[in-house]
XYZ file of C-alpha atoms in Angstrom:
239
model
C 40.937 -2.122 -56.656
C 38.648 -1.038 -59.705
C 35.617 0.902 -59.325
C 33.281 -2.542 -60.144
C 35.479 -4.292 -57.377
C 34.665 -1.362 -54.610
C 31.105 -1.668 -55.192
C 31.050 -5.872 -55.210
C 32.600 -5.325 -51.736
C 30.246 -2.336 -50.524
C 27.286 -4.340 -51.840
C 28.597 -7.677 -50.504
C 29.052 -6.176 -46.969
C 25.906 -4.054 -46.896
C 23.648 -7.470 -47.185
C 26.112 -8.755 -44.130
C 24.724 -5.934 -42.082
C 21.224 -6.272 -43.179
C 21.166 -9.891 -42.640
C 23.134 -9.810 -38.801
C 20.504 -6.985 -38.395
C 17.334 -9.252 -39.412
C 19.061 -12.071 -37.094
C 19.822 -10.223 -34.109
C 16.130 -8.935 -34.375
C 14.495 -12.484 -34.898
C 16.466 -13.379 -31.863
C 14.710 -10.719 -29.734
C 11.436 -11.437 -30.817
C 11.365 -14.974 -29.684
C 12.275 -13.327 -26.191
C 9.341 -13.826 -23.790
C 8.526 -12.925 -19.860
C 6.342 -16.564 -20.075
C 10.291 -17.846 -20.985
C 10.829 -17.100 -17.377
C 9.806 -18.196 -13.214
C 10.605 -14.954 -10.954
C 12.028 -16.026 -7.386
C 11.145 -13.003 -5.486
C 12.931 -12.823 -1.673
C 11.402 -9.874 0.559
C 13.514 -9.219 3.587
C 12.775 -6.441 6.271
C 14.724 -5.903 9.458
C 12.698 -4.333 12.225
C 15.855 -3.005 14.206
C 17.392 -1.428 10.813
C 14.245 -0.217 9.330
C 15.680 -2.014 5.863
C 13.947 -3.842 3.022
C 15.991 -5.911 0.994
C 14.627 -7.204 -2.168
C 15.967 -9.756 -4.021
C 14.779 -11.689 -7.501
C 16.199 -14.079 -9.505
C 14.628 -16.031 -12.622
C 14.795 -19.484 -13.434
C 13.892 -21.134 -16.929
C 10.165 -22.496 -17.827
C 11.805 -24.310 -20.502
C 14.385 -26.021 -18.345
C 14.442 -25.378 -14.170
C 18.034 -26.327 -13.732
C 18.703 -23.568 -15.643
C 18.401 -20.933 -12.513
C 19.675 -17.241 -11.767
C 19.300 -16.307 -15.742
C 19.487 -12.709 -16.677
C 16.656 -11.813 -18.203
C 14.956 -8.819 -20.513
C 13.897 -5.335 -18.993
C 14.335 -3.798 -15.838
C 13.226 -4.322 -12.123
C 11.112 -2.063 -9.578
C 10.274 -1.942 -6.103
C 8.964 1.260 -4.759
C 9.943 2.853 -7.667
C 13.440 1.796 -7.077
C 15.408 0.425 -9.445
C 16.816 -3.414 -8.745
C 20.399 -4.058 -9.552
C 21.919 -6.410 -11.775
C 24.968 -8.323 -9.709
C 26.325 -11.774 -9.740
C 25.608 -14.904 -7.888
C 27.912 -16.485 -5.370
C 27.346 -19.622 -7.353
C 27.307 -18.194 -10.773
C 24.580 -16.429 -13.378
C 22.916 -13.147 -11.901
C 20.336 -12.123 -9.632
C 18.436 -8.587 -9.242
C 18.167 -6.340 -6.047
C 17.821 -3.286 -3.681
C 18.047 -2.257 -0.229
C 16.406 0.388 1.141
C 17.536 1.695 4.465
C 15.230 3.734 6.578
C 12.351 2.618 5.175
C 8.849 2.117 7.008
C 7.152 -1.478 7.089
C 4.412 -1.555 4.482
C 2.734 -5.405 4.768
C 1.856 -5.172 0.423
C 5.010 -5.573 -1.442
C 4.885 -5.131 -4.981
C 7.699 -5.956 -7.908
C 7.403 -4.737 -11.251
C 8.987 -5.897 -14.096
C 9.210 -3.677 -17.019
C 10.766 -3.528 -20.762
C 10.760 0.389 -21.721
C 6.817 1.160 -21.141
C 5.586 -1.985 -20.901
C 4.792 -4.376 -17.868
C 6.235 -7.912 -18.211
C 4.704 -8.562 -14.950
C 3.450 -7.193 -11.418
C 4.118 -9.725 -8.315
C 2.413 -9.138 -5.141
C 2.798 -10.678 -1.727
C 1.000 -9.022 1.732
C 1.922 -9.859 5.466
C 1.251 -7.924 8.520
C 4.034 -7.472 11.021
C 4.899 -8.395 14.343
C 4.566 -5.889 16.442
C 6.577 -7.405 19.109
C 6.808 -11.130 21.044
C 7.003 -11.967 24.807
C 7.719 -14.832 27.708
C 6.560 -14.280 30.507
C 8.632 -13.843 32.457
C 11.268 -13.525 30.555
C 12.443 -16.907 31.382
C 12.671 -20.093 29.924
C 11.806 -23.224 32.384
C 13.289 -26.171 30.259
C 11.658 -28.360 32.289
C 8.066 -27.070 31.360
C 8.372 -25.305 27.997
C 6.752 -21.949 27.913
C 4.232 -19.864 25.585
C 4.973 -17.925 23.295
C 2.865 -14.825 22.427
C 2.911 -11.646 20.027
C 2.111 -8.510 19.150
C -0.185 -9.245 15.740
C -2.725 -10.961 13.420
C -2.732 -14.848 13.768
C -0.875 -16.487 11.406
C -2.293 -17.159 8.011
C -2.062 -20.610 6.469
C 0.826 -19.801 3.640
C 2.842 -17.885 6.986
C 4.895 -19.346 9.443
C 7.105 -18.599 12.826
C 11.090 -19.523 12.511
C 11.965 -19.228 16.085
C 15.790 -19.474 17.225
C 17.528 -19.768 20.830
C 21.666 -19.098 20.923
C 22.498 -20.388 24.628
C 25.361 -18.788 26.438
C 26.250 -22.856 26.792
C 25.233 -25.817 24.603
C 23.960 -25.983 20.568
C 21.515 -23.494 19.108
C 18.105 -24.773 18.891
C 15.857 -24.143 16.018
C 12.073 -24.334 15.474
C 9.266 -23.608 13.346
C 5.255 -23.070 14.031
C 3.604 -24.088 10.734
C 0.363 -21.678 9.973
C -3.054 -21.183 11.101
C -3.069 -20.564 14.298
C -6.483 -19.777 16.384
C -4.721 -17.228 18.319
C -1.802 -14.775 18.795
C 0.613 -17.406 20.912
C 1.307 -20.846 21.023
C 3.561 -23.466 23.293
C 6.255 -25.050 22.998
C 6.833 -27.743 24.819
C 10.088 -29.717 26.758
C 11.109 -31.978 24.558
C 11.710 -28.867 21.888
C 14.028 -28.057 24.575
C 16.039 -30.539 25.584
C 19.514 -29.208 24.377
C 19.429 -26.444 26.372
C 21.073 -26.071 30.027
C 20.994 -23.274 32.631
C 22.053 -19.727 31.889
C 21.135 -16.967 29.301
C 20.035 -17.126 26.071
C 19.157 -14.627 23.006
C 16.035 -15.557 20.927
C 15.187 -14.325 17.880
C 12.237 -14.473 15.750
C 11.518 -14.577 11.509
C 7.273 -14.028 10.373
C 7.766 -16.005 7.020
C 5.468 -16.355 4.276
C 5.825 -18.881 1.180
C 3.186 -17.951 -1.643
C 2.933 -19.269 -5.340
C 1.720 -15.746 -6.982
C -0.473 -17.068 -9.686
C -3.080 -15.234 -12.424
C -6.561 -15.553 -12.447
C -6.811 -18.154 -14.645
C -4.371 -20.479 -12.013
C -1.122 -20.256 -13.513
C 1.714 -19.577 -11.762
C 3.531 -15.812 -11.951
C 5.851 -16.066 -9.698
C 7.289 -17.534 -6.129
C 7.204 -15.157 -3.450
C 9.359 -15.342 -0.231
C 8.523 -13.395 2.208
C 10.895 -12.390 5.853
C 9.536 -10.325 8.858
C 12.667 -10.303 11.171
C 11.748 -8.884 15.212
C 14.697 -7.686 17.529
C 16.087 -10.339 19.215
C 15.618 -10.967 23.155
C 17.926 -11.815 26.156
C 16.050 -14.256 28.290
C 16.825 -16.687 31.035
C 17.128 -20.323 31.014
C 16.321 -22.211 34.415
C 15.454 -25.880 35.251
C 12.808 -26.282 37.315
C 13.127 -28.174 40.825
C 11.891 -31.801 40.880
């Protein structure tokens, strides 16, 4: 190859580079956190002492388009969030932290080098514990329900669950506010259930759109308080 060949070639390569350079670059810069919805799951296990975060980001432009990766990195606590895959495909972002003490504020930050993308915040006070009663269940009459704790808030909400040594599991929720600490439940909630023992357990939830001040929305924030569970006994009442 000559000498004027060689540098045709050198030159001809050198504006490749430049120009995959320039591209790459323009690429990035159209990159936005407004591109992007965080789904932010908060999960703590009373018995365990664990949080488990969780986040995943769906598309603004398009909201089938769920579980994206996205720019930047991930905090909570000053913990770094994981990158991993989805059971169902694309990637979601998260951390446990074992012994770890209940704090009711949760905060996620999402960062690119020094900069803040975005700062999500969700507070819920715990459950300090839940009782019957006695610790039996009359099907018959339904029961109240009563714990350890703050009322619940209008975005909060109990998911209550009874495994029977016999018969289905039966599921419930209490929807948010309540006036006080307890509520009842009554029979007909109950009718699946026969004589014998039973474990209950008991999720404080709390669904919040974060938003900014000026009312748009940041981020979705899902929110888990989970109690011990508790052996009780089932009984019908004589009629």
């Amino acid at each position: 190859m000559s000498t004027k060949n060689v540098f045709i070639f050198i030159l001809f390569n050198s504006i490749l580079f430049t120009f995959s350079c320039q591209s790459d670059q323009s690429a990035g810069s159209n990159v936005s956190a407004n591109d992007y919805l965080p789904n932010i799951y908060s999960r703590y296990l009373v018995m365990e002492k664990e949080f488990k975060i969780e986040v995943t980001f769906t598309s603004r432009k398009d909201n089938k388009l769920k579980n994206q990766e996205a720019p930047g990195q991930l905090y909570f606590q000053n913990q770094k969030l994981i990158k991993t895959e989805t059971r169902y495909g694309g990637v979601k972002y998260m951390v446990q932290l074992p012994e770890s003490a209940y704090t009711p504020s949760k905060t996620v930050v999402w960062k690119d080098g020094n900069k803040v993308l975005g700062e999500y915040k969700c507070t819920m006070n715990p459950i300090n514990g839940f009782g019957i009663q006695p610790k039996v269940i009359d099907i018959d009459k339904g029961f109240r329900l009563a714990w350890d704790g703050e009322p619940l808030g209008k975005d909060e909400f109990l998911n209550i669950q009874i495994s029977p040594e016999f018969g289905e599991l039966v599921k419930m929720n209490r929807l948010g506010p309540t006036d006080a600490s307890y509520f009842g439940v009554i029979p007909k909630q109950l009718q699946k259930l026969k004589p014998g023992t039973c474990q209950m357990t008991i999720v404080k939830n709390r669904r919040v759109n974060v938003k900014d001040d000026a009312g748009n929305l940041m981020c979705l924030f899902f929110d888990e308080f989970h109690l011990p569970m508790q052996q009780l006994t089932l009984e019908k009442s004589n009629k």
